[in-house]
Amino acid sequence: MSVVVGPGGLRPRLRRRELGLLVLVALALLVGWFSLELGRRLADGSAGPATTGPAAAGPERILVYLAALFVAHGSLSLSGRPSDEILLPTVGLLGGLGLLVMERLPQTMAGSLGGLAASQLVWLLVALTAMTGLGVLVRSDAWLRLYKYTWASVGIGLLLLTFAVGIETNGARLTLQVGPFAGQPSEFLKIILVVFLAGYLAEYRPLLVAGVWRLGPLRLPPIPYLAPMVVLWALALAIVVVQRDLGTALLYFLTFLGLLYVATARLGYVVGGALLFVAGAAVAARLFPHVAARIAVWLDPFADAQGAGYQVVQALYAFGRGGLLGTGLGAGLPSPEGRLPIPALHTDFPLAVIGEELGLVGVVAVLACYLVLIERGLRIAATAADDFRALLAAGLALVVAVQAAVIAGGNLKVIPLTGITLPFVSYGGSSLLANGVIAGLLLAISDRSIRLPTARRPGRGGR
Amino acid sequence: MDPALAAAWLVRLTFLALLYLFLAAVARILLRDLRAAARAAPELGRLVVVEAPAGQPPAGSQFPLGAVTTLGRDVNNAIVLEDPFVSSRHAVLSFRGRTWYVEDLGSTNGTYVNGIRVEAVVPVGWGDELQVGGVRLRLERAEPRAER
């Protein structure tokens, strides 16, 4: 199995569109940094030097980040693969906006190495390396499609390990620590989930589409082929119950339903799955107080504005203060004594910061970036050579889109708030790395020239 | 108005404008890409020869598919397969709605999809493998027209 082809036959290929877009990204981020700097100076000038906590930093970090983007562009050009040219600039802009947000926040955060922005920069570089590495090196998808059950086992193993020895933060058991490295397996689990589902659905699509027996208006495939679906549903609920992680459960389940619809084009599955989830959630809300508390906060955050509803209320105020054009970078919420005005602002509420300082206009631009990512994913899926790659591309785009939608909806009080990250923007190593891997896989499969694995011999009874 | 404040406003608006300039540039590329795809002649798919023991047609050759494509040894078939185990009118591939189907036309040695013998009309997915006599073929999606 050759996953990688050596650099013997490299033929550099100009990526003109990517370069053009990257130049725009670089310009935007530099002006953004300048705007942040001016905002800081004005704040210092008007209210005395004591108010803003962090010492003004130079543009070094933004410059390093931009250099990394252009290095990534250079590597992709040198590899000569005809892969997608929109993904890198879009991801680059989102990551850059995230970096600006981290620059703007007080740097003294527990658990961050040498300041929030410095730590974020390191992880952004790691994520870009992963993305470019996968985009340049992966020349075959056999290692993904042939071992779907192995991947599924790895994923479930990781999950169980987290259930057993995970560390609790804010009442949710999410973090796994091995020596000095701590990570959130759920971020990587979402990739494994998409890989498994793409493999499974590509293999049994005809059966699922045809349907064999009827249950009321639903035509269902043979029972054994439904088992993995039911297992997934149970898994999502188990995450809610054991890990108390509503956001991840919602993310997995919505991705699963979306992919099922992409594979079968049958709305019945989606409606059925959604009803199952609503039923499960209703029962969970009765049985588990942490679920009920989330829903109560969502319905009326002002009932306990200083307690449970504090985060949501503060986020709503931030969006309100921002208005149409925002207060300007660096001129937003005051940060008393170098603390974050909202706990978990850097991981769960970066959209609230963008909403306050760049206004509705900025939030819409960020959401448009995710829209672009979805379009690219679906476009790659529509032109993929076979079902597995089509489903993989659609699923990877879907998982990013759903995650962005779930956390953006939570920030805006459209749906109950759940603590997941805003892809490519939020602070956090696991999240950045996992999303970088997703972007890298999309880059790799957008190259139509990669071979389909040589087929299994017929006559052995299927695969 | 305070000039410092005015400058800060100017920079802020420039920043937002640049964000939208980027999005406009992306939107322009995406639109052009979609238009090119829509203009391209709709090719429904193609068959790629994976293995042909008799050597005719050679492995790796590709056949663009029409909505109904017949396979067999007879020269009147859309795809002629020179193989001793292929019947003269062997099988027919048809595109109905959004899926390919294959039907065996009562051939002597049968038609297989991914190694399973075709009894009735069977759907075929992208990347699935057909065996007709000794010839193995793979159904692939058509190459999209080059973006440019």
PDB file of N, CA and C in Angstrom, chain A residues 13 17 21 24-25 27-28 31-32 34-35 38 42 86 89-90 93 97 206 265 326-329 358 361 364-365 368 372 375-376 379 382-387 448 452-453 455-459 462-463, chain B residues 4-5 7-9 11-16 18-23 25-26 29-30 32-34 37 46 51 98-99 114-116 123 125-129 131 136 138 140-144 147-148:
ATOM      1  N   ARG A  13       3.355  23.571 -10.113  1.00  0.00           N
ATOM      2  CA  ARG A  13       2.181  24.032 -10.839  1.00  0.00           C
ATOM      3  C   ARG A  13       1.768  25.354 -10.205  1.00  0.00           C
ATOM      4  N   ARG A  17      -4.880  31.522  -8.515  1.00  0.00           N
ATOM      5  CA  ARG A  17      -6.032  31.989  -7.739  1.00  0.00           C
ATOM      6  C   ARG A  17      -5.722  31.986  -6.253  1.00  0.00           C
ATOM      7  N   LEU A  21      -5.815  35.245  -3.753  1.00  0.00           N
ATOM      8  CA  LEU A  21      -6.657  35.298  -2.564  1.00  0.00           C
ATOM      9  C   LEU A  21      -5.817  35.462  -1.301  1.00  0.00           C
ATOM     10  N   LEU A  24      -4.878  38.988  -0.675  1.00  0.00           N
ATOM     11  CA  LEU A  24      -5.997  39.716  -0.054  1.00  0.00           C
ATOM     12  C   LEU A  24      -6.103  39.406   1.440  1.00  0.00           C
ATOM     13  N   VAL A  25      -5.943  38.123   1.790  1.00  0.00           N
ATOM     14  CA  VAL A  25      -5.998  37.724   3.192  1.00  0.00           C
ATOM     15  C   VAL A  25      -4.909  38.450   3.979  1.00  0.00           C
ATOM     16  N   LEU A  27      -3.343  41.250   3.275  1.00  0.00           N
ATOM     17  CA  LEU A  27      -3.668  42.670   3.394  1.00  0.00           C
ATOM     18  C   LEU A  27      -4.694  42.894   4.494  1.00  0.00           C
ATOM     19  N   ALA A  28      -5.762  42.081   4.450  1.00  0.00           N
ATOM     20  CA  ALA A  28      -6.839  42.245   5.423  1.00  0.00           C
ATOM     21  C   ALA A  28      -6.303  42.066   6.844  1.00  0.00           C
ATOM     22  N   VAL A  31      -4.090  45.050   7.965  1.00  0.00           N
ATOM     23  CA  VAL A  31      -4.922  46.205   8.305  1.00  0.00           C
ATOM     24  C   VAL A  31      -5.666  45.938   9.609  1.00  0.00           C
ATOM     25  N   GLY A  32      -6.111  44.677   9.785  1.00  0.00           N
ATOM     26  CA  GLY A  32      -6.791  44.304  11.020  1.00  0.00           C
ATOM     27  C   GLY A  32      -5.889  44.510  12.226  1.00  0.00           C
ATOM     28  N   PHE A  34      -3.377  46.559  12.423  1.00  0.00           N
ATOM     29  CA  PHE A  34      -3.174  48.001  12.566  1.00  0.00           C
ATOM     30  C   PHE A  34      -4.365  48.623  13.288  1.00  0.00           C
ATOM     31  N   SER A  35      -5.552  48.171  12.906  1.00  0.00           N
ATOM     32  CA  SER A  35      -6.778  48.666  13.526  1.00  0.00           C
ATOM     33  C   SER A  35      -6.801  48.329  15.019  1.00  0.00           C
ATOM     34  N   LEU A  38      -4.352  50.657  16.792  1.00  0.00           N
ATOM     35  CA  LEU A  38      -4.926  52.000  16.958  1.00  0.00           C
ATOM     36  C   LEU A  38      -5.973  51.993  18.072  1.00  0.00           C
ATOM     37  N   LEU A  42      -5.869  54.352  21.392  1.00  0.00           N
ATOM     38  CA  LEU A  42      -6.961  55.263  21.732  1.00  0.00           C
ATOM     39  C   LEU A  42      -7.476  54.967  23.131  1.00  0.00           C
ATOM     40  N   ILE A  86      -9.177  27.248  -3.159  1.00  0.00           N
ATOM     41  CA  ILE A  86      -9.962  28.167  -2.326  1.00  0.00           C
ATOM     42  C   ILE A  86      -9.808  27.840  -0.845  1.00  0.00           C
ATOM     43  N   PRO A  89      -6.811  29.771   1.384  1.00  0.00           N
ATOM     44  CA  PRO A  89      -7.072  31.166   1.762  1.00  0.00           C
ATOM     45  C   PRO A  89      -8.233  31.333   2.735  1.00  0.00           C
ATOM     46  N   THR A  90      -9.307  30.548   2.554  1.00  0.00           N
ATOM     47  CA  THR A  90     -10.471  30.686   3.435  1.00  0.00           C
ATOM     48  C   THR A  90     -10.120  30.266   4.858  1.00  0.00           C
ATOM     49  N   LEU A  93      -7.891  32.861   6.402  1.00  0.00           N
ATOM     50  CA  LEU A  93      -8.559  34.060   6.900  1.00  0.00           C
ATOM     51  C   LEU A  93      -9.220  33.790   8.254  1.00  0.00           C
ATOM     52  N   LEU A  97      -8.260  35.638  11.722  1.00  0.00           N
ATOM     53  CA  LEU A  97      -9.220  36.363  12.551  1.00  0.00           C
ATOM     54  C   LEU A  97      -9.167  35.852  13.990  1.00  0.00           C
ATOM     55  N   PRO A 206     -26.757   0.969  -1.972  1.00  0.00           N
ATOM     56  CA  PRO A 206     -27.884   0.412  -2.732  1.00  0.00           C
ATOM     57  C   PRO A 206     -28.939  -0.190  -1.814  1.00  0.00           C
ATOM     58  N   ALA A 265     -30.481  10.206  -0.296  1.00  0.00           N
ATOM     59  CA  ALA A 265     -31.466  11.162  -0.812  1.00  0.00           C
ATOM     60  C   ALA A 265     -32.867  10.844  -0.311  1.00  0.00           C
ATOM     61  N   GLY A 326     -19.668  47.523  14.600  1.00  0.00           N
ATOM     62  CA  GLY A 326     -18.785  47.134  15.693  1.00  0.00           C
ATOM     63  C   GLY A 326     -18.110  48.322  16.350  1.00  0.00           C
ATOM     64  N   THR A 327     -17.486  48.051  17.488  1.00  0.00           N
ATOM     65  CA  THR A 327     -16.811  49.124  18.216  1.00  0.00           C
ATOM     66  C   THR A 327     -15.388  49.326  17.723  1.00  0.00           C
ATOM     67  N   GLY A 328     -14.939  48.443  16.832  1.00  0.00           N
ATOM     68  CA  GLY A 328     -13.547  48.498  16.380  1.00  0.00           C
ATOM     69  C   GLY A 328     -12.708  47.534  17.187  1.00  0.00           C
ATOM     70  N   LEU A 329     -11.717  46.911  16.529  1.00  0.00           N
ATOM     71  CA  LEU A 329     -10.877  45.934  17.217  1.00  0.00           C
ATOM     72  C   LEU A 329     -10.141  46.604  18.372  1.00  0.00           C
ATOM     73  N   LEU A 358     -16.371  43.834  15.473  1.00  0.00           N
ATOM     74  CA  LEU A 358     -16.519  44.023  14.033  1.00  0.00           C
ATOM     75  C   LEU A 358     -17.983  44.145  13.633  1.00  0.00           C
ATOM     76  N   VAL A 361     -21.565  43.115  10.458  1.00  0.00           N
ATOM     77  CA  VAL A 361     -20.831  42.993   9.194  1.00  0.00           C
ATOM     78  C   VAL A 361     -19.719  41.951   9.328  1.00  0.00           C
ATOM     79  N   VAL A 364     -21.189  38.328   9.740  1.00  0.00           N
ATOM     80  CA  VAL A 364     -21.671  37.804   8.461  1.00  0.00           C
ATOM     81  C   VAL A 364     -20.484  37.356   7.600  1.00  0.00           C
ATOM     82  N   ALA A 365     -19.383  38.117   7.642  1.00  0.00           N
ATOM     83  CA  ALA A 365     -18.208  37.737   6.857  1.00  0.00           C
ATOM     84  C   ALA A 365     -17.666  36.393   7.334  1.00  0.00           C
ATOM     85  N   ALA A 368     -19.916  33.693   6.210  1.00  0.00           N
ATOM     86  CA  ALA A 368     -19.755  33.494   4.769  1.00  0.00           C
ATOM     87  C   ALA A 368     -18.542  32.612   4.482  1.00  0.00           C
ATOM     88  N   VAL A 372     -18.403  29.233   2.260  1.00  0.00           N
ATOM     89  CA  VAL A 372     -17.455  28.925   1.194  1.00  0.00           C
ATOM     90  C   VAL A 372     -16.862  27.538   1.402  1.00  0.00           C
ATOM     91  N   GLU A 375     -19.364  24.968   0.377  1.00  0.00           N
ATOM     92  CA  GLU A 375     -19.480  24.915  -1.082  1.00  0.00           C
ATOM     93  C   GLU A 375     -18.335  24.108  -1.660  1.00  0.00           C
ATOM     94  N   ARG A 376     -17.128  24.367  -1.174  1.00  0.00           N
ATOM     95  CA  ARG A 376     -15.973  23.631  -1.702  1.00  0.00           C
ATOM     96  C   ARG A 376     -16.121  22.146  -1.420  1.00  0.00           C
ATOM     97  N   ARG A 379     -18.697  20.671  -3.675  1.00  0.00           N
ATOM     98  CA  ARG A 379     -18.202  20.687  -5.056  1.00  0.00           C
ATOM     99  C   ARG A 379     -17.208  19.543  -5.274  1.00  0.00           C
ATOM    100  N   ALA A 382     -19.179  16.464  -5.485  1.00  0.00           N
ATOM    101  CA  ALA A 382     -19.946  16.302  -6.718  1.00  0.00           C
ATOM    102  C   ALA A 382     -19.067  15.824  -7.865  1.00  0.00           C
ATOM    103  N   THR A 383     -17.779  16.124  -7.815  1.00  0.00           N
ATOM    104  CA  THR A 383     -16.913  15.713  -8.917  1.00  0.00           C
ATOM    105  C   THR A 383     -16.013  14.545  -8.536  1.00  0.00           C
ATOM    106  N   ALA A 384     -16.228  13.957  -7.359  1.00  0.00           N
ATOM    107  CA  ALA A 384     -15.367  12.854  -6.927  1.00  0.00           C
ATOM    108  C   ALA A 384     -15.595  11.639  -7.822  1.00  0.00           C
ATOM    109  N   ALA A 385     -14.553  10.801  -7.926  1.00  0.00           N
ATOM    110  CA  ALA A 385     -14.618   9.683  -8.863  1.00  0.00           C
ATOM    111  C   ALA A 385     -15.551   8.582  -8.387  1.00  0.00           C
ATOM    112  N   ASP A 386     -15.713   8.416  -7.084  1.00  0.00           N
ATOM    113  CA  ASP A 386     -16.593   7.345  -6.628  1.00  0.00           C
ATOM    114  C   ASP A 386     -17.299   7.733  -5.336  1.00  0.00           C
ATOM    115  N   ASP A 387     -18.186   6.839  -4.900  1.00  0.00           N
ATOM    116  CA  ASP A 387     -19.048   7.147  -3.760  1.00  0.00           C
ATOM    117  C   ASP A 387     -18.277   7.436  -2.480  1.00  0.00           C
ATOM    118  N   ARG A 448      -8.317  14.990  -8.445  1.00  0.00           N
ATOM    119  CA  ARG A 448      -8.992  13.852  -9.059  1.00  0.00           C
ATOM    120  C   ARG A 448      -8.027  12.839  -9.642  1.00  0.00           C
ATOM    121  N   LEU A 452      -7.981   5.240  -7.798  1.00  0.00           N
ATOM    122  CA  LEU A 452      -8.868   4.422  -6.999  1.00  0.00           C
ATOM    123  C   LEU A 452      -8.077   3.169  -6.651  1.00  0.00           C
ATOM    124  N   PRO A 453      -8.256   2.638  -5.450  1.00  0.00           N
ATOM    125  CA  PRO A 453      -7.509   1.419  -5.117  1.00  0.00           C
ATOM    126  C   PRO A 453      -7.905   0.301  -6.070  1.00  0.00           C
ATOM    127  N   ALA A 455      -9.254  -2.934  -7.592  1.00  0.00           N
ATOM    128  CA  ALA A 455     -10.457  -3.563  -7.071  1.00  0.00           C
ATOM    129  C   ALA A 455     -10.184  -4.933  -6.488  1.00  0.00           C
ATOM    130  N   ARG A 456     -11.073  -5.298  -5.586  1.00  0.00           N
ATOM    131  CA  ARG A 456     -11.095  -6.654  -5.055  1.00  0.00           C
ATOM    132  C   ARG A 456     -11.468  -7.615  -6.187  1.00  0.00           C
ATOM    133  N   ARG A 457     -10.928  -8.831  -6.133  1.00  0.00           N
ATOM    134  CA  ARG A 457     -11.255  -9.808  -7.177  1.00  0.00           C
ATOM    135  C   ARG A 457     -12.683 -10.279  -6.997  1.00  0.00           C
ATOM    136  N   PRO A 458     -13.444 -10.362  -8.076  1.00  0.00           N
ATOM    137  CA  PRO A 458     -14.796 -10.883  -7.955  1.00  0.00           C
ATOM    138  C   PRO A 458     -14.765 -12.378  -7.706  1.00  0.00           C
ATOM    139  N   GLY A 459     -15.900 -12.904  -7.273  1.00  0.00           N
ATOM    140  CA  GLY A 459     -16.000 -14.334  -7.087  1.00  0.00           C
ATOM    141  C   GLY A 459     -15.713 -14.737  -5.658  1.00  0.00           C
ATOM    142  N   GLY A 462     -18.534 -10.552  -2.661  1.00  0.00           N
ATOM    143  CA  GLY A 462     -18.517  -9.187  -2.128  1.00  0.00           C
ATOM    144  C   GLY A 462     -17.145  -8.794  -1.649  1.00  0.00           C
ATOM    145  N   ARG A 463     -17.136  -7.853  -0.719  1.00  0.00           N
ATOM    146  CA  ARG A 463     -15.846  -7.312  -0.283  1.00  0.00           C
ATOM    147  C   ARG A 463     -15.413  -8.003   0.975  1.00  0.00           C
TER     148      ARG A 463
ATOM    149  N   ALA B   4      -7.170  61.542  15.169  1.00  0.00           N
ATOM    150  CA  ALA B   4      -6.791  60.182  15.562  1.00  0.00           C
ATOM    151  C   ALA B   4      -7.990  59.253  15.476  1.00  0.00           C
ATOM    152  N   LEU B   5      -9.128  59.775  15.945  1.00  0.00           N
ATOM    153  CA  LEU B   5     -10.356  58.972  15.919  1.00  0.00           C
ATOM    154  C   LEU B   5     -10.779  58.703  14.479  1.00  0.00           C
ATOM    155  N   ALA B   7      -8.852  58.572  11.901  1.00  0.00           N
ATOM    156  CA  ALA B   7      -7.932  57.601  11.317  1.00  0.00           C
ATOM    157  C   ALA B   7      -8.326  56.188  11.743  1.00  0.00           C
ATOM    158  N   ALA B   8      -8.663  56.041  13.044  1.00  0.00           N
ATOM    159  CA  ALA B   8      -9.058  54.721  13.538  1.00  0.00           C
ATOM    160  C   ALA B   8     -10.297  54.223  12.806  1.00  0.00           C
ATOM    161  N   TRP B   9     -11.257  55.125  12.586  1.00  0.00           N
ATOM    162  CA  TRP B   9     -12.466  54.756  11.842  1.00  0.00           C
ATOM    163  C   TRP B   9     -12.118  54.294  10.440  1.00  0.00           C
ATOM    164  N   VAL B  11      -9.325  53.055   9.297  1.00  0.00           N
ATOM    165  CA  VAL B  11      -8.656  51.743   9.292  1.00  0.00           C
ATOM    166  C   VAL B  11      -9.665  50.634   9.524  1.00  0.00           C
ATOM    167  N   ARG B  12     -10.590  50.886  10.468  1.00  0.00           N
ATOM    168  CA  ARG B  12     -11.605  49.865  10.752  1.00  0.00           C
ATOM    169  C   ARG B  12     -12.431  49.548   9.521  1.00  0.00           C
ATOM    170  N   LEU B  13     -12.863  50.613   8.833  1.00  0.00           N
ATOM    171  CA  LEU B  13     -13.709  50.392   7.656  1.00  0.00           C
ATOM    172  C   LEU B  13     -12.913  49.731   6.545  1.00  0.00           C
ATOM    173  N   THR B  14     -11.620  50.108   6.422  1.00  0.00           N
ATOM    174  CA  THR B  14     -10.777  49.459   5.411  1.00  0.00           C
ATOM    175  C   THR B  14     -10.690  47.968   5.689  1.00  0.00           C
ATOM    176  N   PHE B  15     -10.520  47.614   6.966  1.00  0.00           N
ATOM    177  CA  PHE B  15     -10.427  46.204   7.351  1.00  0.00           C
ATOM    178  C   PHE B  15     -11.676  45.446   6.918  1.00  0.00           C
ATOM    179  N   LEU B  16     -12.852  45.989   7.277  1.00  0.00           N
ATOM    180  CA  LEU B  16     -14.098  45.326   6.906  1.00  0.00           C
ATOM    181  C   LEU B  16     -14.234  45.247   5.390  1.00  0.00           C
ATOM    182  N   LEU B  18     -11.856  45.080   3.224  1.00  0.00           N
ATOM    183  CA  LEU B  18     -10.950  44.059   2.703  1.00  0.00           C
ATOM    184  C   LEU B  18     -11.530  42.656   2.904  1.00  0.00           C
ATOM    185  N   LEU B  19     -12.179  42.429   4.061  1.00  0.00           N
ATOM    186  CA  LEU B  19     -12.821  41.128   4.292  1.00  0.00           C
ATOM    187  C   LEU B  19     -13.811  40.838   3.172  1.00  0.00           C
ATOM    188  N   TYR B  20     -14.606  41.869   2.829  1.00  0.00           N
ATOM    189  CA  TYR B  20     -15.624  41.641   1.808  1.00  0.00           C
ATOM    190  C   TYR B  20     -15.019  41.589   0.415  1.00  0.00           C
ATOM    191  N   LEU B  21     -13.891  42.273   0.218  1.00  0.00           N
ATOM    192  CA  LEU B  21     -13.194  42.161  -1.057  1.00  0.00           C
ATOM    193  C   LEU B  21     -12.755  40.717  -1.269  1.00  0.00           C
ATOM    194  N   PHE B  22     -12.222  40.113  -0.187  1.00  0.00           N
ATOM    195  CA  PHE B  22     -11.818  38.707  -0.249  1.00  0.00           C
ATOM    196  C   PHE B  22     -13.014  37.827  -0.612  1.00  0.00           C
ATOM    197  N   LEU B  23     -14.137  38.050   0.107  1.00  0.00           N
ATOM    198  CA  LEU B  23     -15.317  37.217  -0.150  1.00  0.00           C
ATOM    199  C   LEU B  23     -15.826  37.407  -1.576  1.00  0.00           C
ATOM    200  N   ALA B  25     -14.017  38.191  -4.172  1.00  0.00           N
ATOM    201  CA  ALA B  25     -13.091  37.492  -5.071  1.00  0.00           C
ATOM    202  C   ALA B  25     -13.390  36.001  -5.075  1.00  0.00           C
ATOM    203  N   VAL B  26     -13.632  35.441  -3.864  1.00  0.00           N
ATOM    204  CA  VAL B  26     -13.957  34.014  -3.789  1.00  0.00           C
ATOM    205  C   VAL B  26     -15.253  33.737  -4.535  1.00  0.00           C
ATOM    206  N   ILE B  29     -14.793  33.528  -8.232  1.00  0.00           N
ATOM    207  CA  ILE B  29     -14.181  32.282  -8.691  1.00  0.00           C
ATOM    208  C   ILE B  29     -15.186  31.130  -8.639  1.00  0.00           C
ATOM    209  N   LEU B  30     -15.950  31.068  -7.551  1.00  0.00           N
ATOM    210  CA  LEU B  30     -16.910  29.975  -7.401  1.00  0.00           C
ATOM    211  C   LEU B  30     -17.964  30.023  -8.504  1.00  0.00           C
ATOM    212  N   ARG B  32     -17.724  31.372 -11.483  1.00  0.00           N
ATOM    213  CA  ARG B  32     -17.132  31.018 -12.764  1.00  0.00           C
ATOM    214  C   ARG B  32     -16.989  29.501 -12.871  1.00  0.00           C
ATOM    215  N   ASP B  33     -16.561  28.903 -11.756  1.00  0.00           N
ATOM    216  CA  ASP B  33     -16.375  27.462 -11.682  1.00  0.00           C
ATOM    217  C   ASP B  33     -17.690  26.731 -11.944  1.00  0.00           C
ATOM    218  N   LEU B  34     -18.772  27.215 -11.286  1.00  0.00           N
ATOM    219  CA  LEU B  34     -20.068  26.559 -11.440  1.00  0.00           C
ATOM    220  C   LEU B  34     -20.592  26.731 -12.862  1.00  0.00           C
ATOM    221  N   ALA B  37     -18.912  24.355 -15.127  1.00  0.00           N
ATOM    222  CA  ALA B  37     -19.413  22.993 -14.934  1.00  0.00           C
ATOM    223  C   ALA B  37     -20.770  22.824 -15.608  1.00  0.00           C
ATOM    224  N   ARG B  46     -18.510   6.816 -17.126  1.00  0.00           N
ATOM    225  CA  ARG B  46     -17.720   6.038 -18.076  1.00  0.00           C
ATOM    226  C   ARG B  46     -17.302   4.716 -17.459  1.00  0.00           C
ATOM    227  N   GLU B  51      -9.418  -5.169 -16.292  1.00  0.00           N
ATOM    228  CA  GLU B  51      -8.675  -6.357 -16.698  1.00  0.00           C
ATOM    229  C   GLU B  51      -9.404  -7.003 -17.867  1.00  0.00           C
ATOM    230  N   ARG B  98     -31.146   9.027 -11.250  1.00  0.00           N
ATOM    231  CA  ARG B  98     -29.854   9.473 -10.753  1.00  0.00           C
ATOM    232  C   ARG B  98     -28.909   8.321 -10.463  1.00  0.00           C
ATOM    233  N   THR B  99     -29.285   7.121 -10.869  1.00  0.00           N
ATOM    234  CA  THR B  99     -28.461   5.953 -10.560  1.00  0.00           C
ATOM    235  C   THR B  99     -28.301   5.072 -11.795  1.00  0.00           C
ATOM    236  N   ASN B 114     -19.422  -6.303  -8.214  1.00  0.00           N
ATOM    237  CA  ASN B 114     -18.590  -6.514  -7.018  1.00  0.00           C
ATOM    238  C   ASN B 114     -18.569  -7.987  -6.608  1.00  0.00           C
ATOM    239  N   GLY B 115     -18.549  -8.865  -7.602  1.00  0.00           N
ATOM    240  CA  GLY B 115     -18.413 -10.283  -7.303  1.00  0.00           C
ATOM    241  C   GLY B 115     -19.720 -10.993  -7.016  1.00  0.00           C
ATOM    242  N   ILE B 116     -20.846 -10.262  -7.037  1.00  0.00           N
ATOM    243  CA  ILE B 116     -22.140 -10.893  -6.782  1.00  0.00           C
ATOM    244  C   ILE B 116     -22.891 -10.990  -8.114  1.00  0.00           C
ATOM    245  N   PRO B 123     -28.786  -1.914  -9.008  1.00  0.00           N
ATOM    246  CA  PRO B 123     -28.132  -0.606  -9.077  1.00  0.00           C
ATOM    247  C   PRO B 123     -26.604  -0.741  -8.991  1.00  0.00           C
ATOM    248  N   GLY B 125     -23.119   1.555  -8.180  1.00  0.00           N
ATOM    249  CA  GLY B 125     -22.621   2.840  -7.675  1.00  0.00           C
ATOM    250  C   GLY B 125     -21.321   3.220  -8.358  1.00  0.00           C
ATOM    251  N   TRP B 126     -20.917   4.472  -8.162  1.00  0.00           N
ATOM    252  CA  TRP B 126     -19.617   4.896  -8.688  1.00  0.00           C
ATOM    253  C   TRP B 126     -18.523   4.093  -8.019  1.00  0.00           C
ATOM    254  N   GLY B 127     -17.584   3.615  -8.811  1.00  0.00           N
ATOM    255  CA  GLY B 127     -16.476   2.852  -8.261  1.00  0.00           C
ATOM    256  C   GLY B 127     -16.773   1.362  -8.156  1.00  0.00           C
ATOM    257  N   ASP B 128     -18.017   0.963  -8.438  1.00  0.00           N
ATOM    258  CA  ASP B 128     -18.338  -0.464  -8.390  1.00  0.00           C
ATOM    259  C   ASP B 128     -17.719  -1.171  -9.592  1.00  0.00           C
ATOM    260  N   GLU B 129     -17.517  -2.477  -9.416  1.00  0.00           N
ATOM    261  CA  GLU B 129     -16.843  -3.226 -10.462  1.00  0.00           C
ATOM    262  C   GLU B 129     -17.790  -4.219 -11.111  1.00  0.00           C
ATOM    263  N   GLN B 131     -18.237  -7.462 -13.754  1.00  0.00           N
ATOM    264  CA  GLN B 131     -17.513  -8.486 -14.492  1.00  0.00           C
ATOM    265  C   GLN B 131     -18.440  -9.053 -15.546  1.00  0.00           C
ATOM    266  N   ARG B 136     -13.184  -7.337 -16.615  1.00  0.00           N
ATOM    267  CA  ARG B 136     -13.605  -6.573 -15.456  1.00  0.00           C
ATOM    268  C   ARG B 136     -13.584  -5.091 -15.787  1.00  0.00           C
ATOM    269  N   ARG B 138     -14.831  -0.968 -14.424  1.00  0.00           N
ATOM    270  CA  ARG B 138     -15.241  -0.176 -13.281  1.00  0.00           C
ATOM    271  C   ARG B 138     -16.032   1.037 -13.757  1.00  0.00           C
ATOM    272  N   GLU B 140     -17.038   4.712 -13.437  1.00  0.00           N
ATOM    273  CA  GLU B 140     -16.491   5.922 -12.824  1.00  0.00           C
ATOM    274  C   GLU B 140     -17.267   7.131 -13.286  1.00  0.00           C
ATOM    275  N   ARG B 141     -17.278   8.128 -12.404  1.00  0.00           N
ATOM    276  CA  ARG B 141     -17.889   9.402 -12.743  1.00  0.00           C
ATOM    277  C   ARG B 141     -17.040  10.084 -13.806  1.00  0.00           C
ATOM    278  N   ALA B 142     -17.684  10.835 -14.696  1.00  0.00           N
ATOM    279  CA  ALA B 142     -16.950  11.499 -15.767  1.00  0.00           C
ATOM    280  C   ALA B 142     -16.057  12.589 -15.189  1.00  0.00           C
ATOM    281  N   GLU B 143     -14.931  12.812 -15.835  1.00  0.00           N
ATOM    282  CA  GLU B 143     -14.002  13.870 -15.426  1.00  0.00           C
ATOM    283  C   GLU B 143     -14.685  15.218 -15.613  1.00  0.00           C
ATOM    284  N   PRO B 144     -14.669  16.076 -14.592  1.00  0.00           N
ATOM    285  CA  PRO B 144     -15.263  17.401 -14.800  1.00  0.00           C
ATOM    286  C   PRO B 144     -14.375  18.187 -15.757  1.00  0.00           C
ATOM    287  N   GLU B 147     -11.235  23.472 -14.912  1.00  0.00           N
ATOM    288  CA  GLU B 147     -11.662  24.806 -14.475  1.00  0.00           C
ATOM    289  C   GLU B 147     -10.752  25.842 -15.100  1.00  0.00           C
ATOM    290  N   ARG B 148     -11.262  26.652 -15.941  1.00  0.00           N
ATOM    291  CA  ARG B 148     -10.473  27.746 -16.461  1.00  0.00           C
ATOM    292  C   ARG B 148     -11.300  28.509 -17.474  1.00  0.00           C
TER     293      ARG B 148
END
